PDB file of C-alpha atoms in Angstrom:
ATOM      1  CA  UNK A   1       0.000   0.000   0.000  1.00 72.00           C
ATOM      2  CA  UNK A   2       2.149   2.924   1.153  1.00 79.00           C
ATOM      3  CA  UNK A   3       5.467   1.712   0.063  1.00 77.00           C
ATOM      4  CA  UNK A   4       3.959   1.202  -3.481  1.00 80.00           C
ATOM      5  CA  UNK A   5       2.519   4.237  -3.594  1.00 85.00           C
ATOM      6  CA  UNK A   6       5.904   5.789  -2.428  1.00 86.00           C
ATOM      7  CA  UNK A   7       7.417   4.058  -5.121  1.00 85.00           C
ATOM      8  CA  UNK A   8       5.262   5.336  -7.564  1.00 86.00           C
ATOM      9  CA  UNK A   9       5.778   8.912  -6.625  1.00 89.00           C
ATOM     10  CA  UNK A  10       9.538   8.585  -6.559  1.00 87.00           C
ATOM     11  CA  UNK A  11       8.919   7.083 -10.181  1.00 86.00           C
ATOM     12  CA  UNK A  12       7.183   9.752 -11.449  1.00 87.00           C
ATOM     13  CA  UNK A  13       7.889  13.044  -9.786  1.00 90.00           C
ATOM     14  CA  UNK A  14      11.979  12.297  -9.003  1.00 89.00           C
ATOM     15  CA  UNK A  15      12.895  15.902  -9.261  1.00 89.00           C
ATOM     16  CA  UNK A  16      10.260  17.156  -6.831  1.00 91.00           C
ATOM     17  CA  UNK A  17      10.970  14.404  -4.501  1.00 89.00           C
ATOM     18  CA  UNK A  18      14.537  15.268  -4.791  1.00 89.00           C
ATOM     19  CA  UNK A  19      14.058  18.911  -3.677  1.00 89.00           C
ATOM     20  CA  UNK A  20      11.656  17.992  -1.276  1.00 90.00           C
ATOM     21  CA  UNK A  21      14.373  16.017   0.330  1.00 88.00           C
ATOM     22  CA  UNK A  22      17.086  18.911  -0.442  1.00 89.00           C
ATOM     23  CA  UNK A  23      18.734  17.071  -3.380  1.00 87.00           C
ATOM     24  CA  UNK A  24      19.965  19.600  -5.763  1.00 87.00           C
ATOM     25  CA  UNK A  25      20.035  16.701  -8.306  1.00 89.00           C
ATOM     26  CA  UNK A  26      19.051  13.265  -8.827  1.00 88.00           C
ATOM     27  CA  UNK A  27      20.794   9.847  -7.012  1.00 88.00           C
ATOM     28  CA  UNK A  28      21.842   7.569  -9.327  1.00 89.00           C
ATOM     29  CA  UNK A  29      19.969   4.866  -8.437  1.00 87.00           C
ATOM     30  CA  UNK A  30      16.673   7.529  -9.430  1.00 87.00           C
ATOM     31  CA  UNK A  31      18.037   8.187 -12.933  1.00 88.00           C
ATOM     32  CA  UNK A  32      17.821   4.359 -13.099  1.00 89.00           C
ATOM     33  CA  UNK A  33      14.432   4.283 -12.190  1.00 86.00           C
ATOM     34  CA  UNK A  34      14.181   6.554 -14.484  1.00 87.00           C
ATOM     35  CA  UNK A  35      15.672   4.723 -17.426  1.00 89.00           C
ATOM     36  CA  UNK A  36      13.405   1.838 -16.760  1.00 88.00           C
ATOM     37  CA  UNK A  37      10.072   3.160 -15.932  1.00 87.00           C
ATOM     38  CA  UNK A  38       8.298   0.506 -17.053  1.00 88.00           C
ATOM     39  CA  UNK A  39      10.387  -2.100 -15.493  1.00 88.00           C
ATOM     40  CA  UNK A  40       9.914  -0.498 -12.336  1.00 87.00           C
ATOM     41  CA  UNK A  41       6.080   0.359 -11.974  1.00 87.00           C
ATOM     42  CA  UNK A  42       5.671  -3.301 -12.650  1.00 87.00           C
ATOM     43  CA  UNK A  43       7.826  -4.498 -10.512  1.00 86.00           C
ATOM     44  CA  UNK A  44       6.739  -2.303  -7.618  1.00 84.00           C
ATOM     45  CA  UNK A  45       3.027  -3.797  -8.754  1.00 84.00           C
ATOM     46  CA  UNK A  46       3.801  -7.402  -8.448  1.00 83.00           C
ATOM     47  CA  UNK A  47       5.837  -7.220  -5.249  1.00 81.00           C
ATOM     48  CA  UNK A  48       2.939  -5.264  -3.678  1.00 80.00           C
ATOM     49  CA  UNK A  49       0.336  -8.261  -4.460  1.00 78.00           C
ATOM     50  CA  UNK A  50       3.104 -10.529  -3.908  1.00 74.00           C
ATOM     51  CA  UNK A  51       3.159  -8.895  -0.205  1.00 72.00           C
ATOM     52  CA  UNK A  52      -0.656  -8.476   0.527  1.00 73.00           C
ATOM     53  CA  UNK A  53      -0.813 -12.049  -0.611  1.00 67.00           C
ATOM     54  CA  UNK A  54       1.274 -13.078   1.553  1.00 62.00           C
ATOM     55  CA  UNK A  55      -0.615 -11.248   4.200  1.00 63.00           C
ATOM     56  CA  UNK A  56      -3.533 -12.387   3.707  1.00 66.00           C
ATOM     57  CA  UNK A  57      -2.415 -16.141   4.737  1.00 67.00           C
ATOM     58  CA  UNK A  58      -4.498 -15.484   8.051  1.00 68.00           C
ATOM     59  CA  UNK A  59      -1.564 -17.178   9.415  1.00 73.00           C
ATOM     60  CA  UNK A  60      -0.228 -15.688  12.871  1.00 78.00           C
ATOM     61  CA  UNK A  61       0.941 -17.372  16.029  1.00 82.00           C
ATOM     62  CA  UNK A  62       2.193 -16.709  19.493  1.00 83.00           C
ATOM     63  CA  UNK A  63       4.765 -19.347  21.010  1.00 84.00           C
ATOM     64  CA  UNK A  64       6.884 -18.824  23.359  1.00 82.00           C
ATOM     65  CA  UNK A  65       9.889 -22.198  23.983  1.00 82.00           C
ATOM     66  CA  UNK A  66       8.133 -23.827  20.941  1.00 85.00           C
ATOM     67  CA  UNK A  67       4.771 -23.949  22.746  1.00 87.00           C
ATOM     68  CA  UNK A  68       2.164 -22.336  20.825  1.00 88.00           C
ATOM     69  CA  UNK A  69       0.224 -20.133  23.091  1.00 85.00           C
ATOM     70  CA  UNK A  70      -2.451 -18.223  20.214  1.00 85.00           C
ATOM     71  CA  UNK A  71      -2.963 -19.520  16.624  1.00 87.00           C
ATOM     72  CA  UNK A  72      -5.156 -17.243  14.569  1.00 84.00           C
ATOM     73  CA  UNK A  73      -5.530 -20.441  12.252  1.00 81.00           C
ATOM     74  CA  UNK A  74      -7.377 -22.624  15.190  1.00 85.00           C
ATOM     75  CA  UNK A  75      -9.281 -19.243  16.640  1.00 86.00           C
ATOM     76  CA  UNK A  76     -10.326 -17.503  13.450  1.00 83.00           C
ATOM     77  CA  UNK A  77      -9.352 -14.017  14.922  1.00 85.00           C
ATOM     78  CA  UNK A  78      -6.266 -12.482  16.424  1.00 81.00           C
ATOM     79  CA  UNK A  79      -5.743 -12.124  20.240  1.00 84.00           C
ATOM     80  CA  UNK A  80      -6.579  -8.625  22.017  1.00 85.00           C
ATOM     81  CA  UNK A  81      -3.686  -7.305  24.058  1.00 82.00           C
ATOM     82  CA  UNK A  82      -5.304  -7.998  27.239  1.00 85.00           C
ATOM     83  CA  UNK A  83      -5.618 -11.752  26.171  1.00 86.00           C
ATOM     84  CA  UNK A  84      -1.672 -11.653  24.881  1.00 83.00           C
ATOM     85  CA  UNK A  85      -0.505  -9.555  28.163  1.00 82.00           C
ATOM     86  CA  UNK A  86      -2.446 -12.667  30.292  1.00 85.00           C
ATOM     87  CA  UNK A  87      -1.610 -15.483  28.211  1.00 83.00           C
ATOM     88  CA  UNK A  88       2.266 -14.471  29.129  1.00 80.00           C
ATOM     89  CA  UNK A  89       1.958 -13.831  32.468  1.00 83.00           C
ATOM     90  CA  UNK A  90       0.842 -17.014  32.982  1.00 85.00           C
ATOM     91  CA  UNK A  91       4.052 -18.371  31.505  1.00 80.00           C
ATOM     92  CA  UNK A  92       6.170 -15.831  33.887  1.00 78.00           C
ATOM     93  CA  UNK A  93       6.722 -13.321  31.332  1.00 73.00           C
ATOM     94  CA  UNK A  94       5.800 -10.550  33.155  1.00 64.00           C
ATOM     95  CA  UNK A  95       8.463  -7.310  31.860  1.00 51.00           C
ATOM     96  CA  UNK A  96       7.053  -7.167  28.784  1.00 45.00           C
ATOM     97  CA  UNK A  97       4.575  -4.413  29.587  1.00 45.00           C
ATOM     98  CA  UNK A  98       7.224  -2.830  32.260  1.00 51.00           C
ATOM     99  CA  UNK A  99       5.053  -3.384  34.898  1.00 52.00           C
ATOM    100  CA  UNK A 100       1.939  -1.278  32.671  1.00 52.00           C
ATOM    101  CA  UNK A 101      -0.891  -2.615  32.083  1.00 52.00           C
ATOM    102  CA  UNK A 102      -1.165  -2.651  27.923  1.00 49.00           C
ATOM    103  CA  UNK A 103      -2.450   0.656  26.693  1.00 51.00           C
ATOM    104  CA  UNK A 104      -1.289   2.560  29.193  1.00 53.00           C
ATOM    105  CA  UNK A 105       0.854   5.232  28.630  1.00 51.00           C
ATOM    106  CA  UNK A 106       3.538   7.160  30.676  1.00 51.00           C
ATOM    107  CA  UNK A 107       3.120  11.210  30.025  1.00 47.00           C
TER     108      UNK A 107
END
């Protein structure tokens, strides 16, 4: 999404991209893009499907010593933070938050 989309700015406004990041002319590797246009935009399309593809597996686990602890595969939905902040506790890992509760903030 927004690295494509990135991409495809760099591709096809390099010199205002350039001065917007205080270039007073263009990298190398941007005249390249440049010189291959095509080659690029293409390539930036496939490895973006390529990417929410492999996304979109639904696969995502918690383990912790090779112990799965939350499998969004056997669920069908991914763990709140409460239920991930518990679910380690209960197997003594108890820093992670540094002794917050999830959410909260420090000001």
């Amino acid at each position: 999404g927004l690295l494509q989309f990135a991409g495809v700015i760099v591709l096809f406004f390099p010199s205002q991209v350039c001065r917007l990041l205080g270039y007073s002319e263009l990298p190398e590797w941007m005249r390249k893009m440049q010189e291959n246009q095509m080659t690029v935009f293409l390539s930036l399309f496939f490895l973006s499907s390529f990417a929410q593809n492999f996304a979109n597996t639904g696969a995502f686990e918690i383990s912790l010593n090779g112990k799965v602890l939350f499998s969004k595969l056997e669920t069908g939905r991914l763990p709140t933070l409460k239920e991930i902040s518990e679910t380690l506790e209960q197997y003594g890992v108890n820093s992670v938050s540094g002794g917050r509760q999830f959410g909260e903030r420090n000001f």
